[in-house]
Short mmCIF file of C-alpha atoms in Angstrom, two decimals:
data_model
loop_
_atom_site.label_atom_id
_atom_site.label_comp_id
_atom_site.label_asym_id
_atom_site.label_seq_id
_atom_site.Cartn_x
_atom_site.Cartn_y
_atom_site.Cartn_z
CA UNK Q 76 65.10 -66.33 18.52
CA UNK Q 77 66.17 -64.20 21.74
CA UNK Q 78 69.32 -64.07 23.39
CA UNK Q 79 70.09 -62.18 26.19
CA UNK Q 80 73.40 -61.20 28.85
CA UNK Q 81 75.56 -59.66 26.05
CA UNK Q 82 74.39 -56.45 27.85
CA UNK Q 83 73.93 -54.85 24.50
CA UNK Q 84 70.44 -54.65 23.18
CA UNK Q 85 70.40 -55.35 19.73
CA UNK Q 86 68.02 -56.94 16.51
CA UNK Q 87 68.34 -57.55 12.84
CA UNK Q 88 65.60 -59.67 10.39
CA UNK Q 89 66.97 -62.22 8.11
CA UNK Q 90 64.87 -62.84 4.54
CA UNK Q 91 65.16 -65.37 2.36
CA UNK Q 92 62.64 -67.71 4.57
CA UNK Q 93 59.09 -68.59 4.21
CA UNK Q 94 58.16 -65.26 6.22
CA UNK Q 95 61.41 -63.46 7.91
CA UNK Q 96 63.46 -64.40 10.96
CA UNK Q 97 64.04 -62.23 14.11
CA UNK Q 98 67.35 -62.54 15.95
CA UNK Q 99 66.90 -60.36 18.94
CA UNK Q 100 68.96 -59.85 22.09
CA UNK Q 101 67.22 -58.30 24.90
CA UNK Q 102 70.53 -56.86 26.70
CA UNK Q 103 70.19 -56.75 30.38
CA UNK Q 104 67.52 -55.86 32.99
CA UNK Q 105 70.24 -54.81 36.30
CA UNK Q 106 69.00 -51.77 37.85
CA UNK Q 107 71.80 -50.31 38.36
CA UNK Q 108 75.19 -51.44 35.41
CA UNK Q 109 77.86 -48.63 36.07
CA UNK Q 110 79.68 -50.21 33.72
CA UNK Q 111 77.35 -49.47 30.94
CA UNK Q 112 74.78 -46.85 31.94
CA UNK Q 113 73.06 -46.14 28.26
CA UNK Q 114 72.35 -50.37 27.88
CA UNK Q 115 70.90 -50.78 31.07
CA UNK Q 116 67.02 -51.87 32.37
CA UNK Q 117 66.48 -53.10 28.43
CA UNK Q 118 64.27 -55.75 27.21
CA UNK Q 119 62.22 -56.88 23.64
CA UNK Q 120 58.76 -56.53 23.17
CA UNK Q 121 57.36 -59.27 20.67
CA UNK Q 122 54.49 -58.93 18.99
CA UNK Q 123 54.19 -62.13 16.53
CA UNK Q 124 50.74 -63.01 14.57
CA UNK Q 125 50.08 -65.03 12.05
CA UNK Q 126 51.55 -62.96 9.19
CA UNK Q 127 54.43 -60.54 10.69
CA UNK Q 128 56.19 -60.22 14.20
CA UNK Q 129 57.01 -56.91 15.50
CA UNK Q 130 59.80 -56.53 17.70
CA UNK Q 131 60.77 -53.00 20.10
CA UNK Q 132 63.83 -53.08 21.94
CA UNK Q 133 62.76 -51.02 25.00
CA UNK Q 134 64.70 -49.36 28.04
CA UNK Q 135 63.17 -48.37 31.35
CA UNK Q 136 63.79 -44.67 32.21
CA UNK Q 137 62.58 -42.97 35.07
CA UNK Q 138 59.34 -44.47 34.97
CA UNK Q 139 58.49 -44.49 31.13
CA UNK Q 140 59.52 -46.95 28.63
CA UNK Q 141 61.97 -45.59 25.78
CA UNK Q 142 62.94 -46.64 23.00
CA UNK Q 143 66.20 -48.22 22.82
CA UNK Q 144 68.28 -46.40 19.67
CA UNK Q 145 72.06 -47.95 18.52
CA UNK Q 146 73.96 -49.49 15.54
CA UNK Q 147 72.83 -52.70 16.58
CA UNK Q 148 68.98 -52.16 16.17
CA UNK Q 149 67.47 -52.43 12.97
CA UNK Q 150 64.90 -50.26 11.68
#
């Protein structure tokens, strides 16, 4: 599942299914969010095969890709 527009990137993986779930919110891609410089210019990479899905919560910094580090990631 992906969300997006709380402007908070964020991910956690629920067990207890057949093979686990990914909740993911991508936070928001503006340029330019003074409100909220740290979340902004984030998205989720997905990697899903057949037998795990990998997910990175990214950020675009001045021209490299970072990755995105807060209480709401899981690791």
């Amino acid at each position: 599942m992906v969300f997006g527009h709380t402007h908070l990137p964020a991910y956690r993986v629920y067990d207890g299914y057949d093979r686990p779930k990914v909740v993911v919110n991508e936070g928001t891609w503006i340029d330019t969010n003074t409100d909220d410089l740290e979340n902004t210019a984030t998205f989720a990479l997905i990697d899903s095969g057949a037998d795990e899905t990998e997910v990175e919560l990214l950020k675009y910094v001045d021209g490299e890709f970072v990755e995105v580090k807060n209480d709401y990631v899981e690791k």
